[in-house]
Structure formats: structure tokens, C-alpha cells
mmCIF file of C-alpha atoms in Angstrom:
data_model
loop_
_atom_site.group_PDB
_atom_site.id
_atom_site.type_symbol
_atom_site.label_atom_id
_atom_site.label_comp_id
_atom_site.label_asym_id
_atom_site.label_seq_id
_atom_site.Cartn_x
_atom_site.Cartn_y
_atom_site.Cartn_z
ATOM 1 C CA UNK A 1002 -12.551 15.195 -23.280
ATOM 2 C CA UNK A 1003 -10.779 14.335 -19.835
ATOM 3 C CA UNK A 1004 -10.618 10.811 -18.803
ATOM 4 C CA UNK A 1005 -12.366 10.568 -14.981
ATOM 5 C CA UNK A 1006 -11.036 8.304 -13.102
ATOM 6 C CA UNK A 1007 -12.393 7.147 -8.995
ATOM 7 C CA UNK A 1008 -9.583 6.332 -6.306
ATOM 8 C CA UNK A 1009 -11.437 4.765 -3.419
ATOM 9 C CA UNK A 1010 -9.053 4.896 -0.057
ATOM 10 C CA UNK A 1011 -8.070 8.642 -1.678
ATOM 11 C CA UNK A 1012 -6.821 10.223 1.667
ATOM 12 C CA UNK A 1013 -4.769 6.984 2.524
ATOM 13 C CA UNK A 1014 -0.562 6.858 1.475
ATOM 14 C CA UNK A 1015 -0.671 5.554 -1.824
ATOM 15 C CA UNK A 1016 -4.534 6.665 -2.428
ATOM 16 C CA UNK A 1017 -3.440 10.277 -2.344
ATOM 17 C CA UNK A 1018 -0.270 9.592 -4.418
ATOM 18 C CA UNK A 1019 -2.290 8.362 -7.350
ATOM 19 C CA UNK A 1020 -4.465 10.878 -7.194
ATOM 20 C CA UNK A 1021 -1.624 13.798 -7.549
ATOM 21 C CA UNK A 1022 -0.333 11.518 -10.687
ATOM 22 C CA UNK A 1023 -3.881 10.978 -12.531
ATOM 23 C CA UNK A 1024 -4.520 15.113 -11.932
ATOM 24 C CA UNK A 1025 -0.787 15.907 -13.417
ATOM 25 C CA UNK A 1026 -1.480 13.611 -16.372
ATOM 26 C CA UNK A 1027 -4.910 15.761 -16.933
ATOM 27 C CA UNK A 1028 -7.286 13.658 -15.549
ATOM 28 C CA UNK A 1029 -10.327 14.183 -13.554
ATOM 29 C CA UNK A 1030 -10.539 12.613 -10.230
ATOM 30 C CA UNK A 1031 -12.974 11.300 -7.989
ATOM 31 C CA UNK A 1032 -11.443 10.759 -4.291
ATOM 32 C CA UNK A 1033 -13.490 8.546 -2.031
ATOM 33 C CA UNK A 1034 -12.434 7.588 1.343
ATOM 34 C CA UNK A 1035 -14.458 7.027 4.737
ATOM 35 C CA UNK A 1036 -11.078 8.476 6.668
ATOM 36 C CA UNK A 1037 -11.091 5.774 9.282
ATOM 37 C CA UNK A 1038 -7.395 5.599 8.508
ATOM 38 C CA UNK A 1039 -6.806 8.104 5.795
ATOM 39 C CA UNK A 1040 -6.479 11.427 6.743
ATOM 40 C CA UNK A 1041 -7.853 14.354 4.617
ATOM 41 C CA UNK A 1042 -4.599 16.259 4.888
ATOM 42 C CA UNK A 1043 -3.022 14.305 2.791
ATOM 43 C CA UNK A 1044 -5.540 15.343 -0.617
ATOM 44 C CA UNK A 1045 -6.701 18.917 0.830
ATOM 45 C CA UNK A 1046 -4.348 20.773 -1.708
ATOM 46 C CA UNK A 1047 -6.284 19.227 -4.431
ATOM 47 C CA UNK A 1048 -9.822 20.589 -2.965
ATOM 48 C CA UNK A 1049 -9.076 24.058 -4.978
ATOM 49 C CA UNK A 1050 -9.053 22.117 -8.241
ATOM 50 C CA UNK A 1051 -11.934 21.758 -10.346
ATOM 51 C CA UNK A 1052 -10.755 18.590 -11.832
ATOM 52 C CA UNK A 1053 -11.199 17.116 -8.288
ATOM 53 C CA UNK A 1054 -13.891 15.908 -5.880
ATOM 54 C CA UNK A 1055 -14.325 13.965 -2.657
ATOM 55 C CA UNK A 1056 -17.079 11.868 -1.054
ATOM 56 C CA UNK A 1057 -16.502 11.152 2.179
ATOM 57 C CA UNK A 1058 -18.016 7.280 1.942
ATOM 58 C CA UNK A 1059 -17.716 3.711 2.953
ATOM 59 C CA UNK A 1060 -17.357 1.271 -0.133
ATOM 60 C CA UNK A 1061 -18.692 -1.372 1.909
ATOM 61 C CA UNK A 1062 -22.022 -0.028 1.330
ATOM 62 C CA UNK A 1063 -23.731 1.011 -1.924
ATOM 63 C CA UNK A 1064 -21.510 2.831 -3.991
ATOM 64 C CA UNK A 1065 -23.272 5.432 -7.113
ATOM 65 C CA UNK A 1066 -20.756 7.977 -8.650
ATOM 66 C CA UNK A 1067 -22.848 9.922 -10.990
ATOM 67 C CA UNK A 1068 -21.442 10.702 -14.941
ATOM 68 C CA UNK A 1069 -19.122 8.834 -16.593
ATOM 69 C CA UNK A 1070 -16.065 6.651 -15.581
ATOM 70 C CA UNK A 1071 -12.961 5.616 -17.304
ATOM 71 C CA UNK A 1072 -10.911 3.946 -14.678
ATOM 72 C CA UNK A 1073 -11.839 2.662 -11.344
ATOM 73 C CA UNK A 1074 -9.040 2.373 -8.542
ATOM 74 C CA UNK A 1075 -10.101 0.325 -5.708
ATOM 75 C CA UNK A 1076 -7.366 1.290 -2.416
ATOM 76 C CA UNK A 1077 -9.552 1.751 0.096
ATOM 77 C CA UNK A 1078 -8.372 -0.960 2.601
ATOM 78 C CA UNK A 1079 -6.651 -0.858 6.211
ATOM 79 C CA UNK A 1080 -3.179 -1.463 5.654
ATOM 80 C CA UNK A 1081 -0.560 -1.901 8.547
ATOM 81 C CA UNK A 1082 -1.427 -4.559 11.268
ATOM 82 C CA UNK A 1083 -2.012 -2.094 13.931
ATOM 83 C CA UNK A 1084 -5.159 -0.903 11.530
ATOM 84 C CA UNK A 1085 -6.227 -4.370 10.447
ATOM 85 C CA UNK A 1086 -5.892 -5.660 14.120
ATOM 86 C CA UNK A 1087 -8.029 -3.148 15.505
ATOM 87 C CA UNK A 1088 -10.840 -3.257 12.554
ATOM 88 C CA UNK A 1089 -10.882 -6.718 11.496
ATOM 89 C CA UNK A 1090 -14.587 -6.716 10.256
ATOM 90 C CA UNK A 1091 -14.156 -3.287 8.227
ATOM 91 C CA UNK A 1092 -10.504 -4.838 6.601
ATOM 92 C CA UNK A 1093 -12.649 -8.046 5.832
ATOM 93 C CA UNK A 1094 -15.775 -5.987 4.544
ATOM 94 C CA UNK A 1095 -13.854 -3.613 2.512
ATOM 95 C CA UNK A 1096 -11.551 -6.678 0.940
ATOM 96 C CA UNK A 1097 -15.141 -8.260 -0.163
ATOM 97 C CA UNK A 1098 -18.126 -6.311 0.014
ATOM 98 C CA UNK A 1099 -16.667 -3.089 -1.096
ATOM 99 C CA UNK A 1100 -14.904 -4.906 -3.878
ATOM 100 C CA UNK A 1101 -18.136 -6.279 -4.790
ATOM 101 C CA UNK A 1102 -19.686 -3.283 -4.999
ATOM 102 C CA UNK A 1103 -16.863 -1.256 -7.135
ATOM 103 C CA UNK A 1104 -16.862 -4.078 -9.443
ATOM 104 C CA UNK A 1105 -20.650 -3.451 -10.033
ATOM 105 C CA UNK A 1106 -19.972 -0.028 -10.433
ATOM 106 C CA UNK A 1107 -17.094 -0.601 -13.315
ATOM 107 C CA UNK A 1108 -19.519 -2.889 -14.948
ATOM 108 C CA UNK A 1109 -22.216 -0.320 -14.990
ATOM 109 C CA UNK A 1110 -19.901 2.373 -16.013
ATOM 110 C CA UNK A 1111 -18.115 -0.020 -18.390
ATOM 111 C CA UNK A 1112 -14.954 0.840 -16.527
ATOM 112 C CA UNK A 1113 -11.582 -0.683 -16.585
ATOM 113 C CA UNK A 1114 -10.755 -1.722 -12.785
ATOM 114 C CA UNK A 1115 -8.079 -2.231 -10.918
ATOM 115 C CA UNK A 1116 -7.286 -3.468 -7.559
ATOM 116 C CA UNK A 1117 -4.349 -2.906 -5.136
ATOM 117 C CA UNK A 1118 -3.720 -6.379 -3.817
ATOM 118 C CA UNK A 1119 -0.635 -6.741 -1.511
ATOM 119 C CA UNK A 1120 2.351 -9.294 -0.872
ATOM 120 C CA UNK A 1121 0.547 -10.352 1.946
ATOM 121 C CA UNK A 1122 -0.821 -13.000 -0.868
ATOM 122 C CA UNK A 1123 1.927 -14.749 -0.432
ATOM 123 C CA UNK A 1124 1.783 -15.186 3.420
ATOM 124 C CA UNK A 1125 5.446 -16.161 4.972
ATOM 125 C CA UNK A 1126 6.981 -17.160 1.496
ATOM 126 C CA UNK A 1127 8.499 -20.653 1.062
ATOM 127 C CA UNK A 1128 9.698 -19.436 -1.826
ATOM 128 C CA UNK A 1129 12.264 -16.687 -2.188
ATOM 129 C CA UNK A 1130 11.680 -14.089 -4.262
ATOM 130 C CA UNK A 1131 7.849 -14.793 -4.656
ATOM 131 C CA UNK A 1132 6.953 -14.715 -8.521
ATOM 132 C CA UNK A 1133 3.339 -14.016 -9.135
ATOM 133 C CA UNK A 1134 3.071 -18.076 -9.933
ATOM 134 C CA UNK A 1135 3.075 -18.795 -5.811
ATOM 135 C CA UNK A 1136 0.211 -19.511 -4.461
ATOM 136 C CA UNK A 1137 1.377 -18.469 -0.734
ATOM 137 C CA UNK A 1138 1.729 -19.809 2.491
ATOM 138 C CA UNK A 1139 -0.959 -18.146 4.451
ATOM 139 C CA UNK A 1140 -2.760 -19.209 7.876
ATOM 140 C CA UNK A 1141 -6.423 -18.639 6.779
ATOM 141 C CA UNK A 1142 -7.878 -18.286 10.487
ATOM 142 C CA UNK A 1143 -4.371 -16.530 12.235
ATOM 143 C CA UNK A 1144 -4.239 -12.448 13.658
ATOM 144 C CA UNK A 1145 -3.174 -11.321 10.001
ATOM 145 C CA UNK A 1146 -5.662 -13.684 7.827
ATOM 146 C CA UNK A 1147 -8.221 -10.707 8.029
ATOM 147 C CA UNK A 1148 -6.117 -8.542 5.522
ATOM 148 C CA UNK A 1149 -4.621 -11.698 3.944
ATOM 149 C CA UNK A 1150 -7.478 -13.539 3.303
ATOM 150 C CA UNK A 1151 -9.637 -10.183 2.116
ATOM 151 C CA UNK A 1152 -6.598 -9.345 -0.449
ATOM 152 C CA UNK A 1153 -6.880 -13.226 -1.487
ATOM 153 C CA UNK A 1154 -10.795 -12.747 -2.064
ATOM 154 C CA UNK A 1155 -9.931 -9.659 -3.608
ATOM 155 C CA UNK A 1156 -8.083 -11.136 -6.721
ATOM 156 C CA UNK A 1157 -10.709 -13.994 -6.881
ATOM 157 C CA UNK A 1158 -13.660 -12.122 -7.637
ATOM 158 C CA UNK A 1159 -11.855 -9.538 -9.781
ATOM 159 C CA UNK A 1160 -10.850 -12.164 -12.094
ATOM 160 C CA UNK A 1161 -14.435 -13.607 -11.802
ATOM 161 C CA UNK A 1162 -15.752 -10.381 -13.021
ATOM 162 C CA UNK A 1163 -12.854 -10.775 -15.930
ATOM 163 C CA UNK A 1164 -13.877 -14.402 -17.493
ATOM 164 C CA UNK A 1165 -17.920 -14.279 -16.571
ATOM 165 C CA UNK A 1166 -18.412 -10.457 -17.374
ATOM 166 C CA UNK A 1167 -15.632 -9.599 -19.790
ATOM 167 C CA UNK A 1168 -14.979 -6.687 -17.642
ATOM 168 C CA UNK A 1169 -11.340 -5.065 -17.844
ATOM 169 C CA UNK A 1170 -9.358 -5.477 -14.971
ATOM 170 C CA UNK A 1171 -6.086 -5.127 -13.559
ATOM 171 C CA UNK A 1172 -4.520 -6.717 -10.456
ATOM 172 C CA UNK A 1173 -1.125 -5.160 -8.554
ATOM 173 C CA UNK A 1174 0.764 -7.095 -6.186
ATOM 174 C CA UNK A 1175 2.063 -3.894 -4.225
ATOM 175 C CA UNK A 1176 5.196 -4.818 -1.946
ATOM 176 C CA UNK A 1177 6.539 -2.318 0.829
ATOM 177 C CA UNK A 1178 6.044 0.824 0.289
ATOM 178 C CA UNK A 1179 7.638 4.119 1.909
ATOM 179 C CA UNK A 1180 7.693 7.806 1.229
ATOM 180 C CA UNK A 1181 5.905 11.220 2.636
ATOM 181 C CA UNK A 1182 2.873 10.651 4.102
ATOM 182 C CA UNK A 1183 2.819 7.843 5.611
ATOM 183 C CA UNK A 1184 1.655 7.614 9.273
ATOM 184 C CA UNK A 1185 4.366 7.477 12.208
ATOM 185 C CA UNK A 1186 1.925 4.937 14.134
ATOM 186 C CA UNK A 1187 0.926 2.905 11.851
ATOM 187 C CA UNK A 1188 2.777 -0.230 12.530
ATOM 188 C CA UNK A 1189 5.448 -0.478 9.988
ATOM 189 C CA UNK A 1190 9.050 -0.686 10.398
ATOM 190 C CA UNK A 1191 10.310 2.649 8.380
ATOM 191 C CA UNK A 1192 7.725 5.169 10.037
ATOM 192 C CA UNK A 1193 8.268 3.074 13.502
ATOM 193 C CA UNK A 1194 12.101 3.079 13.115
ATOM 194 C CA UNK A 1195 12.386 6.813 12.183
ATOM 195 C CA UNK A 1196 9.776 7.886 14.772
ATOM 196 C CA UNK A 1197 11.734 5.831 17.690
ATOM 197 C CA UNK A 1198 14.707 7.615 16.214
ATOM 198 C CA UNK A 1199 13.107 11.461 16.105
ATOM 199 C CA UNK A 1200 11.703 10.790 19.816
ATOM 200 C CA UNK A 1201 15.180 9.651 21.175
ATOM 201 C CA UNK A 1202 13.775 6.063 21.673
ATOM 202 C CA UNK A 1203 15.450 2.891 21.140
ATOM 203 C CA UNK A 1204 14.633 0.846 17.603
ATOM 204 C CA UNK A 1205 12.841 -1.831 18.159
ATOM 205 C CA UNK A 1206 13.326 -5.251 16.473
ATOM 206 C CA UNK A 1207 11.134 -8.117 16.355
ATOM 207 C CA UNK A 1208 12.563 -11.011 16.337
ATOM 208 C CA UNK A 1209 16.356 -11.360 16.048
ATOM 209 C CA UNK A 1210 16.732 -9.066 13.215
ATOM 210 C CA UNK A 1211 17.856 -11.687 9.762
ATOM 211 C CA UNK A 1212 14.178 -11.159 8.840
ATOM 212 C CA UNK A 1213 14.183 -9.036 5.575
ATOM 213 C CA UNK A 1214 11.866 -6.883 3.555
ATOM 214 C CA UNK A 1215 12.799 -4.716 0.693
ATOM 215 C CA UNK A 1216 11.612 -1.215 0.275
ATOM 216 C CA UNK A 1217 10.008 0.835 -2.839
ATOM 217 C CA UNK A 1218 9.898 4.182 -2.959
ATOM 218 C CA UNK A 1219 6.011 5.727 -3.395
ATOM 219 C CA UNK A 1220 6.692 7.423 -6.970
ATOM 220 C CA UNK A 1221 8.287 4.418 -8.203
ATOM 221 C CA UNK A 1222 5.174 2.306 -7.124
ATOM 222 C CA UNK A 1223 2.626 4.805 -8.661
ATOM 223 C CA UNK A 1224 4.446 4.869 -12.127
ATOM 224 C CA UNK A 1225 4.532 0.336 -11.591
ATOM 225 C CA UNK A 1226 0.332 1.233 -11.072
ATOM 226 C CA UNK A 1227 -0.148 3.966 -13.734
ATOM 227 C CA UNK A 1228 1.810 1.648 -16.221
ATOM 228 C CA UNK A 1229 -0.161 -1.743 -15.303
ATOM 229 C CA UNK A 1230 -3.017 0.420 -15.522
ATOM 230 C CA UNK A 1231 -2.830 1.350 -18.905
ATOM 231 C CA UNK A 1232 -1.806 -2.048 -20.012
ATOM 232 C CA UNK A 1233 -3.604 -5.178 -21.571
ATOM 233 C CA UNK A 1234 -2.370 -7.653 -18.547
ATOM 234 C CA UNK A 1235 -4.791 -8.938 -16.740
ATOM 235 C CA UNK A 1236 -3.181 -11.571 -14.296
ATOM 236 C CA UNK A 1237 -1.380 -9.964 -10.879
ATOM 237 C CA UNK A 1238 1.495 -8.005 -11.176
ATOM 238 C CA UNK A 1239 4.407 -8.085 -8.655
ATOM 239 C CA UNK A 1240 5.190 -3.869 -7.729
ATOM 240 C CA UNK A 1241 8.147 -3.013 -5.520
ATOM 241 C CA UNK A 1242 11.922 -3.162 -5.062
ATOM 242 C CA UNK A 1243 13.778 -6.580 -5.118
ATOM 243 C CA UNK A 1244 16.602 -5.238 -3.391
ATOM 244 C CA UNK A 1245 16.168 -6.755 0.112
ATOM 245 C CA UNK A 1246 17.939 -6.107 3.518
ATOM 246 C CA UNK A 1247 18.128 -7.330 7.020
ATOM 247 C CA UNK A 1248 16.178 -5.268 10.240
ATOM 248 C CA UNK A 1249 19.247 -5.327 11.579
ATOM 249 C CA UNK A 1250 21.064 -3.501 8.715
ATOM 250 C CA UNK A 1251 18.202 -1.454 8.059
ATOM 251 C CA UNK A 1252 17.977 -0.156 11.756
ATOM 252 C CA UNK A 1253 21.969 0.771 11.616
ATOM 253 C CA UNK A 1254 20.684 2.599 8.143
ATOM 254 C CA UNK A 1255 18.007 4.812 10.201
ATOM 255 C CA UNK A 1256 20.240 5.178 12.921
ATOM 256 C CA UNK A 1257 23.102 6.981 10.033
ATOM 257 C CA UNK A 1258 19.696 8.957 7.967
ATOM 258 C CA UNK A 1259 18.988 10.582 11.379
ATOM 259 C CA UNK A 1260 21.844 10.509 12.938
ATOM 260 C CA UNK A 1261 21.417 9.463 16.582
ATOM 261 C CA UNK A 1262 23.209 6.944 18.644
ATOM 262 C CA UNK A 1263 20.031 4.992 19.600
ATOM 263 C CA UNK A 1264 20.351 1.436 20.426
ATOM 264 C CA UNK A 1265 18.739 -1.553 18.968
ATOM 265 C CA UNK A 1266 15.936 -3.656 21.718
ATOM 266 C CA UNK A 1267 14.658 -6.882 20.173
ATOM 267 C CA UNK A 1268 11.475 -8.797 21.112
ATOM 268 C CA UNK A 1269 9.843 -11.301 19.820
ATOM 269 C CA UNK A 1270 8.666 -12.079 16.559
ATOM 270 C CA UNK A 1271 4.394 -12.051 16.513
ATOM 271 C CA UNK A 1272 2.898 -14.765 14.899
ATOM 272 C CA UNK A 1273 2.852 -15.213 11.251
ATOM 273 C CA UNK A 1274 4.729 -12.624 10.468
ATOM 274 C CA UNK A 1275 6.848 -13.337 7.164
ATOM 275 C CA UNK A 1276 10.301 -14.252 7.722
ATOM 276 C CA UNK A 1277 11.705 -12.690 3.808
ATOM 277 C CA UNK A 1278 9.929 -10.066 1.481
ATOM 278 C CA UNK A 1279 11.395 -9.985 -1.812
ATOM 279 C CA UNK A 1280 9.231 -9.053 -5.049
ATOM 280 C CA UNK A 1281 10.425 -11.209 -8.347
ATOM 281 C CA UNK A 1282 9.422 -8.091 -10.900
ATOM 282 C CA UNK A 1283 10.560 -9.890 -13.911
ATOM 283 C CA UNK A 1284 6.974 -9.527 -14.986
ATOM 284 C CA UNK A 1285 6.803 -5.857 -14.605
ATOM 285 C CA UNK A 1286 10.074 -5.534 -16.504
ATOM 286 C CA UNK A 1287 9.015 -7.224 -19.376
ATOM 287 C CA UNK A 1288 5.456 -6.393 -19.566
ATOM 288 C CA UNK A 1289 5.313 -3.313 -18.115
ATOM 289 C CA UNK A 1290 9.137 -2.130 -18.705
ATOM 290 C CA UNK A 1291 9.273 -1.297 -15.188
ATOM 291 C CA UNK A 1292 11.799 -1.135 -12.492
ATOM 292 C CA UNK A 1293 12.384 0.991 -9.580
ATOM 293 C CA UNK A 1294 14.729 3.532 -9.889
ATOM 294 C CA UNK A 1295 14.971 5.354 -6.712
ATOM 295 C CA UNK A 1296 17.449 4.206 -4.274
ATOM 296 C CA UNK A 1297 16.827 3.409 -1.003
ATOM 297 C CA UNK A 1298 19.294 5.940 0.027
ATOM 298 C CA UNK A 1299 17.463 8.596 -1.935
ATOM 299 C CA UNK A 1300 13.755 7.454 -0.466
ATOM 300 C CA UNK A 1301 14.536 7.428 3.057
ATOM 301 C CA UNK A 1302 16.254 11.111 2.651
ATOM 302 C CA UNK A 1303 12.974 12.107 1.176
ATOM 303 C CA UNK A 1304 10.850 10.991 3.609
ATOM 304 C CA UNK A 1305 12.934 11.933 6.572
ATOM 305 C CA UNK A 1306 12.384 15.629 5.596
ATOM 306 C CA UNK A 1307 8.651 14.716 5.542
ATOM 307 C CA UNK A 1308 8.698 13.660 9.163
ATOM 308 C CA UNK A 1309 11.642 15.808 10.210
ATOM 309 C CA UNK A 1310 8.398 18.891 10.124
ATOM 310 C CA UNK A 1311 6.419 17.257 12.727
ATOM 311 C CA UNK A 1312 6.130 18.909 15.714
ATOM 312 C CA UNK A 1313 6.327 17.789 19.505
ATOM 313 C CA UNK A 1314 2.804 16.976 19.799
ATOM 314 C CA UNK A 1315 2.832 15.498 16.879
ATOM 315 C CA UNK A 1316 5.814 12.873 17.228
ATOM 316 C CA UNK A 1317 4.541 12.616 20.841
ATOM 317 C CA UNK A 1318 0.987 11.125 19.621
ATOM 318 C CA UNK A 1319 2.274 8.644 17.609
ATOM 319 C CA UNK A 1320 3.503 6.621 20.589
ATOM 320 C CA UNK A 1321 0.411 5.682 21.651
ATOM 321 C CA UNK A 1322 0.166 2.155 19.033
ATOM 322 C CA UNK A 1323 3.838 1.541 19.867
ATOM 323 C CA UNK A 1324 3.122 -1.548 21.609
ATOM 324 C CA UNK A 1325 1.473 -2.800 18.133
ATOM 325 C CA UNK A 1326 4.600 -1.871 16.306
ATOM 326 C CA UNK A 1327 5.593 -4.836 13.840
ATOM 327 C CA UNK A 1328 8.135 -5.383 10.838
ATOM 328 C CA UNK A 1329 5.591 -5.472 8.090
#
């Protein structure tokens, strides 16, 4: 008998990505997503399939999924700072009252659980890489602590449920992410940079550009998840791609990928916003036998030709949360 697994935040980037890998191994899949920044695009091709199905819900409130469960993947979460600055209650609510409620639900169902906490844990790192043994550097009452703080919450109760309940759980640390579907608008540097690019805008840098981040590519991160998922670790798991690089070099890489001649504008740095992003994955290597293996130069050709199909109207409405943009 097929293993059923639920994907809350199923229309979101990395929500709909899991769900294409749990259908390909032969599961069946329950999306759930209230689309306030999902979009249902991204999981209509699975709506034919009869090992799919979709409530359109907010986790925040009771959640009931009738039949059995195997799995429960909780990514249903605002997750750029142009989302999270706009909703700050929902980011909170979903971080801790929807996480309340899905853990109920895996303890009913006798589920295994996982959540899809962030590097935002970490805060701006004073140590560099951050191994999952740093407790973080984060501003509990600053613009970002919504997300930060919810994420933090997150991992508490989850392990709560673990030592009081005995309930199986799993905890990712998910660094940045990139790769087709992502939204143009939503805040972070790669759809920002290659949107500025495809509209014949200037990049725009915050800050002076030395800040780094380092990049994983989406089916790299989903095989990190699927593997931690099916593993007997229950302690946070760092997921994404140590090898880090400067705005500044990375905005000279977007300008080669799409090859314009746009220039570079700088401006300064909002508050709290990490100064390095670099995952320490020895964990998932040895536990998980996990590293990424996409290049970055591979990735960003990928998702290029993702955005490369929108149309006018399409690049044209993303500019509207420009003035949000950041270099998460």
C-alpha cells in the first residue's frame, strides 16, 4: 500500500518541489496551502493525478486530514522579507499555531513530522560557517524577528513533541535556495537580480556588496529533505551549498547568465540583515551522505530559462515590491 504523505505550504517554491519528488517515488500526496503567497500554478499539473489532492486551508486554524498519514511536511510559512514584512501576524501564527496544530495532527495520525526551519536561526552569524551547534545571533523584537523568532519556536516545540510525546520528528535547517518557480518579487537577491536584469534595470546592491550568501540548487535541497526524512536524526540538520560568494561577484555572474551590460546601484544595508551565509553540512555528509551536486553555474542556467518565458506583463508586475528588495 502507498505511503500518504501531507505538504502544508504545497503551492509555495520548495512546497511544490517536494510534492513532484514524493509523487515520482509513488507516494500519495496531500497538498495544503492557503495561497497567500503560493500560487496554484506551481502544483496544477499534479491536479490530473489520482495520487494527489489539495485543500485550499490555513494551518493556523484547525487542521483534520481524513485516512491515514505516514509523513507530515510542515512548509507552509512566508518566506522572503517582502512576505514576512507585510504579514507579520500570519508568519508568526503559522511559525506557532499552525505548527501546533500539525504536530497534533502527526500525533493523532502517529505520523513522522518534519519541519522546514531556515538559517534565519542563526540570525547575523558570529560564527562562520554556522554548524547546527550555534545558537544564533538574532534581535528577538527587530523587522525580521517575526520569521526568525517563529522558525526558533518552530524547532522548540517540535522537539517538545519529540522527548514528552515520543513523536518522530525531523528538523531541516534549509539555507538559500534557487531554482524554477520561484517568484520575481519576492525579495531575494537571485529572482531580484535576474528580474532587474530581464527588465533592463540596474542590479541593485545593499550595502557595499562583501556581504555573502551561498546558493543551493532546489533538487539538491529536496533530495537533503527526502534523505533527512527518511532518517533516524532527530536534532536540526544544516541543507544547502557551502560554497559562498560576494553580491558583488554574484551580480557580475547575473550580469554574464543574461548577458546585459547593466550596472551595479548600491544602497544601504536594512537592519539586521546577515552580513555571511555559509551552511557547515558536515552533518548532512555524514549522516545523511549528502552534498550538493549541482553547480551554481548549472542552477542559475536552469532557472534563467524558467524566467526567460515570462512575458511583458509579467516581468512588468513584479516591479511593484522592488522597493522591498533585500539580499536574503
Amino acid at each position: 500500500m502507498s505511503k500518504r504523505v501531507l505538504v502544508t505550504g504545497a503551492a509555495g517554491f520548495l512546497g511544490s518541489h517536494l510534492c513532484d519528488r514524493f509523487i515520482a517515488e509513488g507516494f500519495k500526496v496531500v497538498g495544503m496551502d492557503n495561497l497567500i503567497t503560493g500560487d496554484i500554478k506551481n502544483i496544477e499539473h499534479l491536479f490530473p493525478l489520482k495520487q494527489f489532492e489539495f485543500y485550499n486551508h490555513d494551518v493556523s486554524n484547525y487542521v483534520h486530514v481524513s485516512g491515514k498519514l505516514d509523513y507530515i511536511l510542515h512548509f507552509a510559512s512566508p518566506a522572503s522579507p517582502i512576505d514576512y514584512l507585510k504579514i507579520p501576524i500570519q508568519t508568526l501564527k503559522v511559525g506557532s499555531l499552525g505548527t501546533h496544530n500539525l504536530l497534533g495532527l502527526a500525533k493523532e495520525k502517529k505520523a513522522r513530522f518534519l519541519i522546514a526551519s531556515t538559517s534565519e536561526v542563526y540570525g547575523d552569524p558570529t560564527v562562520h560557517p554556522q554548524p547546527e551547534e550555534y545558537w544564533g545571533n538574532v534581535n528577538p523584537v527587530g523587522p525580521r524577528s517575526v520569521y526568525d523568532e517563529a522558525k526558533r519556536f518552530q524547532e522548540a516545540i517540535t522537539m517538545a513533541y519529540h522527548t514528552f510525546h515520543g513523536l518522530e520528528t525531523r528538523i531541516v535547517r534549509i539555507f538559500n535556495t534557487y531554482g524554477p518557480r520561484m517568484r520575481l518579487n519576492d525579495g531575494r537577491v537571485l529572482p531580484a537580480f535576474i528580474g532587474q536584469a530581464l527588465r533592463g534595470e540596474n542590479l541593485t546592491i545593499f550595502g557595499d556588496g562583501t556581504q555573502t550568501r551561498s546558493f543551493c540548487y532546489v533538487d539538491d535541497l529536496v533530495e537533503g529533505i527526502y534523505r533527512l526524512l527518511m532518517s533516524d536524526y532527530v536534532y536540526p540538520v544544516n541543507i544547502g551549498n557551502p560554497n559562498e560568494i560576494t553580491m558583488n561577484d554574484f551580480a557580475q555572474e547575473i550580469i554574464k547568465l543574461t548577458s546585459t551590460d547593466q550596472k551595479i546601484v548600491y544602497c544601504p544595508l536594512p537592519q539586521d540583515d546577515p552580513k555571511q551565509r555559509q551552511p557547515d553540512i558536515r552533518k548532512a555528509k555524514e549522516i545523511l551522505d549528502w552534498e550538493p551536486k549541482i553547480s551554481r553555474q548549472v542552477g542559475l542556467k536552469l532557472t534563467y530559462n524558467y524566467f526567460i518565458d515570462f512575458t511583458k506583463e509579467e516581468l512588468e508586475a513584479t516591479k511593484k515590491n522592488k522597493e522591498f528588495l533585500t539580499i536574503l
